XYZ file of C-alpha atoms in Angstrom:
581
model
C -42.662 -212.738 -171.640
C -39.640 -215.009 -171.650
C -37.429 -215.386 -168.591
C -34.510 -213.354 -170.079
C -36.941 -210.519 -170.850
C -38.287 -210.582 -167.300
C -34.737 -210.594 -165.975
C -33.846 -207.487 -167.997
C -36.869 -205.612 -166.699
C -36.066 -206.667 -163.140
C -32.491 -205.445 -163.658
C -33.816 -202.114 -164.927
C -36.068 -201.716 -161.894
C -33.183 -202.544 -159.575
C -30.921 -200.072 -161.392
C -33.577 -197.355 -161.063
C -34.004 -198.095 -157.349
C -30.299 -197.399 -156.803
C -30.474 -194.471 -159.263
C -28.192 -195.973 -161.876
C -30.178 -194.181 -164.516
C -27.991 -194.806 -167.550
C -28.169 -198.555 -166.908
C -31.945 -198.469 -166.422
C -32.377 -196.376 -169.555
C -30.324 -198.750 -171.686
C -32.147 -201.839 -170.489
C -35.670 -200.432 -170.825
C -35.039 -198.705 -174.130
C -33.636 -201.891 -175.643
C -36.668 -203.810 -174.424
C -39.069 -201.121 -175.630
C -37.587 -201.248 -179.145
C -39.517 -204.484 -179.733
C -43.232 -203.754 -180.363
C -44.253 -207.127 -179.021
C -42.686 -206.453 -175.643
C -45.062 -204.079 -173.899
C -43.920 -202.202 -170.801
C -46.200 -201.714 -167.824
C -47.281 -198.227 -166.748
C -44.776 -198.294 -163.872
C -41.968 -199.406 -166.188
C -42.826 -196.628 -168.643
C -42.572 -194.144 -165.769
C -39.147 -195.521 -164.880
C -38.168 -195.183 -168.546
C -39.338 -191.549 -168.507
C -37.267 -190.807 -165.391
C -34.220 -192.631 -166.749
C -34.463 -190.861 -170.110
C -34.565 -187.488 -168.375
C -31.573 -188.250 -166.160
C -29.726 -189.483 -169.250
C -30.363 -186.260 -171.153
C -33.134 -187.400 -173.517
C -35.979 -185.037 -172.689
C -38.097 -185.838 -175.748
C -38.065 -189.542 -174.910
C -38.919 -188.688 -171.318
C -42.051 -186.810 -172.350
C -43.064 -189.508 -174.819
C -42.668 -192.289 -172.253
C -44.609 -190.338 -169.633
C -47.470 -189.801 -172.083
C -47.604 -193.550 -172.675
C -47.452 -194.174 -168.921
C -50.444 -191.900 -168.387
C -52.426 -193.749 -171.035
C -51.532 -197.098 -169.450
C -52.606 -195.919 -165.975
C -55.918 -194.694 -167.385
C -56.474 -197.998 -169.187
C -55.860 -199.836 -165.933
C -58.192 -197.589 -163.932
C -55.316 -196.295 -161.755
C -56.304 -192.684 -161.074
C -53.473 -192.074 -158.629
C -50.850 -193.174 -161.136
C -52.554 -191.218 -163.927
C -52.831 -188.145 -161.704
C -49.156 -188.146 -160.826
C -48.161 -188.700 -164.452
C -50.420 -185.789 -165.431
C -48.854 -183.509 -162.848
C -45.340 -184.271 -164.040
C -46.353 -183.733 -167.650
C -47.730 -180.342 -166.609
C -44.420 -179.549 -164.960
C -42.426 -180.740 -167.971
C -44.424 -178.715 -170.453
C -44.199 -175.610 -168.266
C -40.422 -175.934 -168.197
C -40.323 -176.436 -171.949
C -42.229 -173.216 -172.577
C -45.608 -174.744 -173.450
C -48.001 -173.179 -170.915
C -51.193 -174.230 -172.686
C -50.184 -177.894 -172.603
C -49.043 -177.470 -168.996
C -52.421 -176.044 -168.007
C -54.235 -178.883 -169.706
C -52.255 -181.568 -167.937
C -52.648 -179.829 -164.585
C -56.405 -179.881 -165.127
C -56.179 -183.600 -165.838
C -54.183 -184.137 -162.649
C -56.991 -182.513 -160.663
C -59.539 -184.642 -162.538
C -57.725 -187.818 -161.493
C -56.842 -186.879 -157.908
C -59.352 -184.452 -156.451
C -61.917 -187.126 -155.580
C -59.384 -189.606 -154.222
C -58.904 -190.243 -150.487
C -55.802 -188.471 -149.036
C -52.752 -189.774 -150.891
C -49.126 -188.715 -151.533
C -49.828 -187.702 -155.135
C -52.038 -184.869 -153.877
C -48.935 -183.246 -152.346
C -47.939 -182.061 -155.801
C -51.313 -180.459 -156.412
C -51.134 -178.741 -153.014
C -47.694 -177.417 -153.927
C -49.031 -176.010 -157.186
C -51.940 -174.444 -155.295
C -49.483 -172.780 -152.911
C -47.382 -171.329 -155.716
C -50.445 -170.021 -157.566
C -51.858 -168.442 -154.407
C -48.520 -166.793 -153.613
C -48.294 -165.448 -157.156
C -51.656 -163.709 -156.850
C -50.796 -162.357 -153.385
C -53.143 -164.594 -151.386
C -50.634 -165.527 -148.691
C -53.217 -167.073 -146.353
C -54.281 -169.523 -149.077
C -50.635 -170.222 -149.885
C -49.826 -171.103 -146.262
C -52.933 -173.280 -146.027
C -51.879 -175.167 -149.163
C -48.360 -175.812 -147.895
C -49.705 -177.067 -144.579
C -52.089 -179.382 -146.428
C -49.022 -180.587 -148.315
C -47.221 -181.223 -145.013
C -50.142 -183.249 -143.613
C -50.187 -185.413 -146.718
C -46.418 -185.868 -146.594
C -46.501 -186.909 -142.929
C -49.311 -189.334 -143.675
C -47.306 -190.877 -146.528
C -44.111 -191.248 -144.527
C -42.103 -189.964 -147.505
C -38.928 -188.046 -146.510
C -38.850 -186.558 -150.016
C -42.317 -185.063 -149.792
C -41.874 -183.903 -146.208
C -38.683 -182.007 -147.050
C -40.352 -180.473 -150.114
C -43.339 -179.357 -148.030
C -41.008 -177.700 -145.493
C -39.279 -175.840 -148.319
C -42.589 -174.784 -149.865
C -43.866 -173.366 -146.567
C -40.539 -171.584 -146.021
C -40.909 -169.932 -149.418
C -44.383 -168.626 -148.563
C -43.305 -167.380 -145.128
C -40.322 -165.547 -146.601
C -42.661 -163.767 -149.000
C -44.712 -162.657 -145.983
C -41.634 -161.314 -144.203
C -41.645 -164.021 -141.513
C -37.943 -164.603 -141.906
C -37.083 -166.469 -138.697
C -39.879 -169.043 -139.110
C -39.069 -169.502 -142.778
C -35.370 -170.096 -142.250
C -36.054 -172.579 -139.449
C -38.224 -174.621 -141.825
C -35.643 -174.351 -144.585
C -32.904 -175.545 -142.214
C -35.065 -178.537 -141.338
C -35.547 -179.432 -144.997
C -31.871 -178.980 -145.811
C -30.821 -181.249 -142.950
C -32.501 -184.095 -144.816
C -30.761 -183.022 -148.019
C -27.232 -182.753 -146.669
C -27.612 -185.970 -144.645
C -28.313 -187.908 -147.864
C -31.805 -188.933 -146.739
C -33.573 -187.972 -149.966
C -33.718 -189.356 -153.488
C -31.432 -187.774 -156.069
C -34.304 -185.912 -157.721
C -35.463 -184.205 -154.546
C -31.895 -183.590 -153.394
C -31.108 -181.622 -156.533
C -34.463 -179.928 -156.535
C -34.169 -178.704 -152.953
C -30.589 -177.518 -153.443
C -31.688 -175.353 -156.359
C -34.737 -173.955 -154.572
C -32.925 -173.312 -151.283
C -29.964 -171.583 -152.943
C -32.312 -169.278 -154.828
C -34.156 -168.454 -151.622
C -30.944 -167.784 -149.695
C -29.622 -165.318 -152.248
C -32.949 -163.554 -152.639
C -33.237 -163.293 -148.843
C -29.616 -162.041 -148.621
C -28.672 -164.912 -146.305
C -25.058 -165.102 -147.403
C -23.929 -167.561 -144.715
C -26.421 -170.234 -145.714
C -25.760 -169.573 -149.388
C -22.039 -170.260 -148.939
C -22.619 -173.401 -146.899
C -25.238 -174.948 -149.154
C -23.527 -173.956 -152.388
C -20.431 -175.853 -151.320
C -22.533 -178.868 -150.333
C -24.441 -178.753 -153.622
C -21.280 -178.724 -155.705
C -19.866 -181.658 -153.749
C -23.055 -183.589 -154.476
C -22.883 -182.642 -158.167
C -19.195 -183.445 -158.580
C -18.394 -186.284 -161.019
C -18.424 -189.210 -160.932
C -22.052 -188.818 -159.870
C -23.930 -191.907 -158.753
C -27.029 -190.429 -157.172
C -27.748 -190.901 -153.510
C -25.841 -193.337 -151.284
C -26.790 -196.954 -151.772
C -28.042 -197.264 -148.179
C -30.408 -194.336 -148.733
C -32.003 -195.694 -151.919
C -35.757 -195.443 -152.429
C -38.221 -196.268 -155.190
C -37.647 -194.072 -158.226
C -40.701 -194.551 -160.380
C -43.196 -191.733 -160.805
C -46.135 -193.632 -159.339
C -47.112 -194.625 -155.834
C -48.595 -198.010 -155.120
C -49.169 -197.145 -151.429
C -49.027 -194.083 -149.240
C -45.390 -194.641 -148.396
C -44.133 -194.386 -151.944
C -44.355 -191.137 -153.890
C -41.252 -190.661 -156.007
C -41.189 -188.275 -158.930
C -39.114 -186.724 -161.679
C -38.176 -183.235 -162.884
C -37.775 -183.133 -166.672
C -34.844 -181.161 -168.054
C -32.146 -181.896 -170.592
C -28.377 -182.053 -170.264
C -25.549 -183.916 -171.975
C -25.861 -187.647 -171.446
C -24.308 -188.958 -168.251
C -24.150 -185.650 -166.382
C -26.010 -184.597 -163.262
C -28.796 -182.356 -164.630
C -28.660 -180.131 -161.554
C -24.966 -179.337 -161.870
C -25.293 -176.302 -164.125
C -27.992 -174.693 -161.983
C -26.043 -175.269 -158.760
C -22.879 -173.955 -160.426
C -24.691 -170.773 -161.450
C -25.551 -170.175 -157.803
C -21.947 -170.838 -156.882
C -20.835 -168.097 -159.287
C -22.791 -165.521 -157.279
C -21.167 -166.688 -154.054
C -17.652 -166.705 -155.532
C -18.221 -163.198 -156.874
C -19.005 -161.850 -153.404
C -16.093 -163.757 -151.863
C -13.700 -162.111 -154.320
C -12.704 -165.300 -156.156
C -13.231 -163.504 -159.447
C -11.110 -165.597 -161.785
C -12.803 -168.766 -160.572
C -16.223 -167.105 -160.687
C -15.779 -166.133 -164.324
C -14.540 -169.607 -165.264
C -17.432 -171.222 -163.405
C -19.873 -168.879 -165.146
C -18.693 -170.084 -168.546
C -18.987 -173.698 -167.431
C -22.455 -173.142 -165.954
C -23.712 -171.741 -169.247
C -22.619 -174.967 -170.962
C -24.300 -177.177 -168.364
C -27.588 -175.415 -167.628
C -30.638 -177.339 -168.927
C -32.792 -175.740 -171.599
C -35.697 -175.167 -169.201
C -33.518 -173.382 -166.622
C -32.018 -170.663 -168.807
C -32.583 -168.099 -166.054
C -29.606 -169.739 -164.332
C -27.453 -169.171 -167.410
C -28.630 -165.548 -167.433
C -27.540 -165.174 -163.807
C -24.124 -166.618 -164.648
C -23.645 -164.217 -167.566
C -24.692 -161.320 -165.351
C -22.220 -162.278 -162.611
C -19.434 -162.559 -165.194
C -20.344 -159.067 -166.412
C -19.972 -157.703 -162.899
C -16.490 -159.207 -162.598
C -15.427 -157.827 -165.975
C -16.812 -154.355 -165.213
C -14.959 -154.039 -161.931
C -11.760 -155.184 -163.599
C -12.088 -152.440 -166.199
C -12.922 -154.834 -169.064
C -15.872 -152.740 -170.118
C -16.503 -154.129 -173.615
C -16.513 -157.694 -172.299
C -18.851 -156.646 -169.498
C -21.245 -155.083 -172.005
C -21.287 -158.332 -174.000
C -21.993 -160.410 -170.869
C -24.838 -158.136 -169.800
C -26.255 -158.380 -173.326
C -26.208 -162.191 -173.136
C -27.997 -162.061 -169.772
C -30.621 -159.773 -171.294
C -31.107 -162.109 -174.255
C -31.883 -164.916 -171.813
C -34.549 -162.860 -170.059
C -32.754 -161.115 -167.195
C -32.816 -157.340 -166.727
C -29.054 -156.722 -166.352
C -29.365 -154.125 -163.612
C -27.772 -152.590 -161.644
C -24.618 -153.855 -163.328
C -25.425 -152.211 -166.658
C -26.127 -148.842 -164.982
C -22.768 -148.974 -163.192
C -21.117 -149.873 -166.502
C -22.678 -146.817 -168.154
C -21.434 -144.694 -165.251
C -17.919 -146.033 -165.761
C -18.228 -145.147 -169.462
C -19.207 -141.562 -168.602
C -22.845 -142.022 -169.622
C -24.375 -140.781 -166.389
C -27.815 -140.066 -167.865
C -28.104 -143.641 -169.106
C -26.990 -144.904 -165.689
C -29.691 -142.923 -163.896
C -32.398 -143.968 -166.342
C -31.429 -147.633 -166.221
C -31.401 -148.021 -162.466
C -34.583 -145.955 -162.016
C -36.469 -148.108 -164.536
C -35.270 -151.295 -162.851
C -36.436 -150.008 -159.464
C -39.832 -149.146 -160.917
C -40.163 -152.666 -162.329
C -39.234 -154.333 -159.040
C -41.676 -152.892 -156.539
C -42.073 -155.836 -154.141
C -38.837 -156.277 -152.160
C -40.147 -159.414 -150.456
C -39.840 -161.319 -153.716
C -36.119 -160.590 -154.023
C -34.781 -158.676 -151.044
C -31.164 -158.720 -152.197
C -32.095 -157.708 -155.743
C -33.881 -154.550 -154.637
C -31.153 -153.746 -152.108
C -28.524 -153.891 -154.832
C -30.587 -151.572 -157.013
C -30.930 -149.068 -154.154
C -27.197 -149.201 -153.426
C -26.473 -148.540 -157.105
C -29.056 -145.734 -157.167
C -27.189 -144.090 -154.286
C -23.862 -144.381 -156.105
C -25.228 -143.095 -159.410
C -27.054 -140.182 -157.758
C -23.909 -139.114 -155.935
C -21.946 -139.307 -159.194
C -24.312 -136.766 -160.784
C -24.404 -134.669 -157.574
C -28.006 -135.528 -156.813
C -27.478 -135.723 -153.067
C -31.221 -135.654 -152.185
C -31.846 -138.526 -154.586
C -28.968 -140.482 -153.072
C -30.276 -139.807 -149.568
C -33.723 -141.104 -150.525
C -32.341 -144.343 -151.941
C -30.097 -144.839 -148.894
C -33.044 -144.245 -146.554
C -35.146 -146.903 -148.311
C -32.203 -149.295 -148.158
C -31.910 -148.622 -144.420
C -35.559 -149.628 -143.903
C -35.104 -152.715 -146.056
C -31.942 -153.889 -144.287
C -33.333 -154.677 -140.841
C -30.873 -156.931 -139.023
C -29.748 -158.929 -142.080
C -25.913 -158.666 -142.017
C -25.368 -158.386 -145.784
C -28.094 -155.758 -146.189
C -26.948 -153.962 -143.041
C -23.461 -153.534 -144.517
C -24.953 -152.257 -147.790
C -27.170 -149.746 -145.976
C -24.365 -148.430 -143.769
C -22.145 -148.006 -146.829
C -24.804 -146.041 -148.706
C -25.676 -143.819 -145.754
C -21.997 -143.188 -145.036
C -21.410 -142.101 -148.627
C -24.378 -139.730 -148.428
C -23.153 -138.262 -145.130
C -19.764 -137.631 -146.739
C -21.429 -135.863 -149.679
C -23.412 -133.755 -147.216
C -20.164 -132.601 -145.556
C -20.868 -134.532 -142.357
C -17.560 -136.400 -142.031
C -18.027 -137.434 -138.393
C -21.334 -139.149 -139.177
C -19.760 -140.662 -142.283
C -16.903 -142.095 -140.242
C -19.289 -143.745 -137.772
C -21.413 -145.339 -140.480
C -18.505 -146.369 -142.695
C -16.555 -147.975 -139.874
C -19.624 -150.047 -139.030
C -20.022 -150.930 -142.713
C -16.362 -151.982 -142.948
C -16.775 -154.260 -139.953
C -19.815 -155.843 -141.562
C -18.088 -156.500 -144.885
C -14.993 -157.897 -143.176
C -17.090 -160.230 -141.041
C -18.889 -161.457 -144.154
C -15.502 -161.837 -145.910
C -16.597 -159.763 -148.897
C -13.348 -158.052 -149.952
C -14.276 -155.763 -152.836
C -17.037 -153.941 -150.999
C -14.804 -153.685 -147.916
C -12.095 -152.041 -150.031
C -14.628 -149.623 -151.511
C -15.656 -148.615 -147.990
C -12.001 -148.021 -147.142
C -11.834 -145.526 -150.031
C -14.769 -143.632 -148.553
C -13.221 -143.816 -145.094
C -10.041 -142.283 -146.456
C -12.024 -139.335 -147.789
C -13.767 -138.907 -144.448
C -10.454 -139.149 -142.581
C -8.978 -136.433 -144.758
C -12.056 -134.292 -144.222
C -11.398 -134.320 -140.466
C -7.652 -133.821 -140.927
C -6.430 -137.358 -140.173
C -4.025 -137.862 -143.078
C -2.286 -140.871 -141.540
C -5.539 -142.805 -141.147
C -6.486 -141.896 -144.708
C -3.229 -143.262 -146.070
C -3.636 -146.493 -144.108
C -7.122 -147.031 -145.540
C -5.960 -146.237 -149.067
C -3.020 -148.607 -148.794
C -5.243 -151.448 -147.581
C -7.804 -150.776 -150.319
C -5.149 -150.640 -153.025
C -3.739 -154.021 -151.970
C -7.170 -155.650 -152.194
C -7.945 -154.065 -155.563
C -4.624 -155.245 -156.995
C -5.197 -158.772 -155.718
C -8.667 -158.865 -157.264
C -7.535 -157.356 -160.545
C -9.806 -154.322 -160.072
C -7.504 -152.146 -162.163
C -9.500 -148.873 -162.247
C -9.991 -148.914 -158.478
C -6.347 -149.782 -157.845
C -5.240 -146.842 -159.987
C -7.611 -144.530 -158.156
C -6.286 -145.650 -154.781
C -2.713 -145.217 -155.985
C -3.488 -141.723 -157.261
C -5.053 -140.729 -153.945
C -2.072 -142.094 -152.053
C 0.166 -139.705 -153.994
C -2.422 -136.946 -153.766
C -0.027 -134.659 -151.976
C 2.111 -134.355 -155.077
C 0.214 -132.450 -157.771
C 0.605 -134.168 -161.137
C 0.802 -132.280 -164.417
C -2.585 -132.163 -166.088
C -2.875 -133.491 -169.671
C -3.593 -131.237 -172.620
C -2.294 -128.140 -170.892
C -5.448 -127.859 -168.793
C -5.505 -125.614 -165.767
C -6.753 -126.929 -162.414
C -10.070 -125.077 -162.863
C -10.500 -126.399 -166.405
C -9.863 -129.940 -165.169
C -12.491 -129.413 -162.480
C -15.010 -128.233 -165.078
C -14.167 -131.210 -167.293
C -14.742 -133.645 -164.433
C -18.200 -132.188 -163.869
C -18.977 -132.406 -167.581
C -17.912 -136.066 -167.554
C -20.243 -136.671 -164.605
C -23.161 -135.454 -166.719
C -23.444 -131.926 -165.358
C -25.046 -129.169 -167.445
C -23.572 -125.655 -167.580
C -26.108 -124.632 -164.959
C -25.156 -127.568 -162.704
C -21.464 -126.763 -163.031
C -22.014 -123.076 -162.334
C -23.945 -123.945 -159.195
C -21.340 -126.476 -158.003
C -18.349 -124.127 -158.547
C -20.199 -120.945 -157.561
C -19.422 -119.237 -160.858
C -21.584 -117.868 -163.672
C -22.819 -119.919 -166.607
C -20.967 -117.503 -168.882
C -17.711 -118.419 -167.111
C -18.515 -122.115 -167.481
C -19.049 -121.631 -171.227
C -15.710 -119.814 -171.508
C -13.929 -122.618 -169.709
C -15.571 -125.163 -172.012
C -14.430 -123.276 -175.106
C -10.871 -123.303 -173.761
C -11.107 -127.006 -172.927
C -12.396 -127.920 -176.396
C -9.621 -125.893 -178.021
C -6.819 -127.368 -175.893
C -8.018 -130.968 -176.296
C -8.943 -130.656 -179.959
C -12.489 -131.915 -179.412
C -15.804 -130.509 -180.550
C -18.408 -131.935 -178.178
C -19.097 -132.665 -174.542
C -19.165 -136.396 -175.335
C -15.675 -136.261 -176.855
C -14.418 -134.222 -173.908
C -15.921 -136.817 -171.522
C -14.195 -139.644 -173.370
C -10.899 -137.743 -173.111
C -11.398 -137.282 -169.377
C -11.894 -141.016 -168.823
C -9.052 -141.977 -171.143
C -6.640 -139.717 -169.212
C -7.959 -140.715 -165.765
C -9.200 -137.252 -164.881
C -12.437 -138.761 -163.526
């Protein structure tokens, strides 16, 4: 090759080493456009990495295939094995499992008989994930510890941090929370200190944020979400120049084992930004920054790579939750539908939406089915806890107090000493105690729940607890305390834009003054209508009001006549439209 050609390739390698991927991509692609100018296997790997970072996933795959062929031709099994592993990962992300399986088999073919080397870390990681998926936790731990030994031997900070994260994931699945979080903290120290390459930095942010939310560790989720978004913020230049490391996908010695994670995003953007933003939406939702959460959800859906659509689904789901609580029910239904289209079961949000629409039967069925489908809480502790909390709320809405008590009891067992789950469990148990006419017990549990939510700085749930506290205060005759709780709850709901809840709090604050009922309904007829809207049958209503079913039928005839409706569904819609429920 001529000197100018050599200079361009050297410039591309230097650009890749400092993670100036657009520059490296332009230089190598221009060189590769000339058939007579062959790239080495290592240069093809750099081209694959640079193409991925620049948003050209097809070119990334094509270049990596050529790199594998070049490594094989040169007898470099380590280089070929690593290229095979990354091709397996790429194809898996692109929804081609058969191709992924084939390339993983090739990676084993190239690497299994080699002496200990950094490339084998990736195979050990895959072994750990496969063992965890089939429930063989001992094999999963053994694989992650083999990964750690290889990483320590290689001296690679990237691989060592990844091995710590992988072991943390396995330990969390086994319920060994303290050990797992200590390992995760260790890995994330390297991330936040800027010690890792850009690829592993983004990778570990995404994995750690998922683990924190699933483990209900809200404090870590807030801290690392903020750090991730700072790292993703434009203009993005990768890792600091003084922390640069080799970026090619091969390792020429045990101290060099860089890699790549194929995805696709608009050219020039950080590919991890959309995934990190989707995690941020969940955090903003809990913190009560709803307007920002909804805006960030829309942005995340535009940025998420095509092989990480589960993050877009999570963003749509979070937006649906915001819209539902603000009373924007049609928009919430559309958001939940988008989440479902992208593969997420939109529960418990959809069940709570159906409850708000007066479709109590659909709410019960939806949350029960979701609970049946998610039987292992260790996989997603927060997900199951949210389903149980919703099951408690839905059961109480249809006057199934035993069902609510059962869900609250399971949530209590699940919560342990995790602050977020503890607040959820105390809220559920306090609501059940109130329904069971045990106001003193309800007050004790709800006050503890309120303290938990306030300490976590989660305003909406804290305001909801205040509404329950007000009911308990009134049940024991403390009207002043009830009014204080209602006033505080109303202020929070108004600030958040939770219109239905704010109206309910306002109505309860003026509860001493009886308002005229719409449609000429009597107080008893309004009570019957509320029970109908909650999904009660004539038998249920008769039992609740201690009257005969014949009397219930007579009241219903009067209600239908006064409201000009001909069905229970129409009467339910009227009740919600006129805020009788």
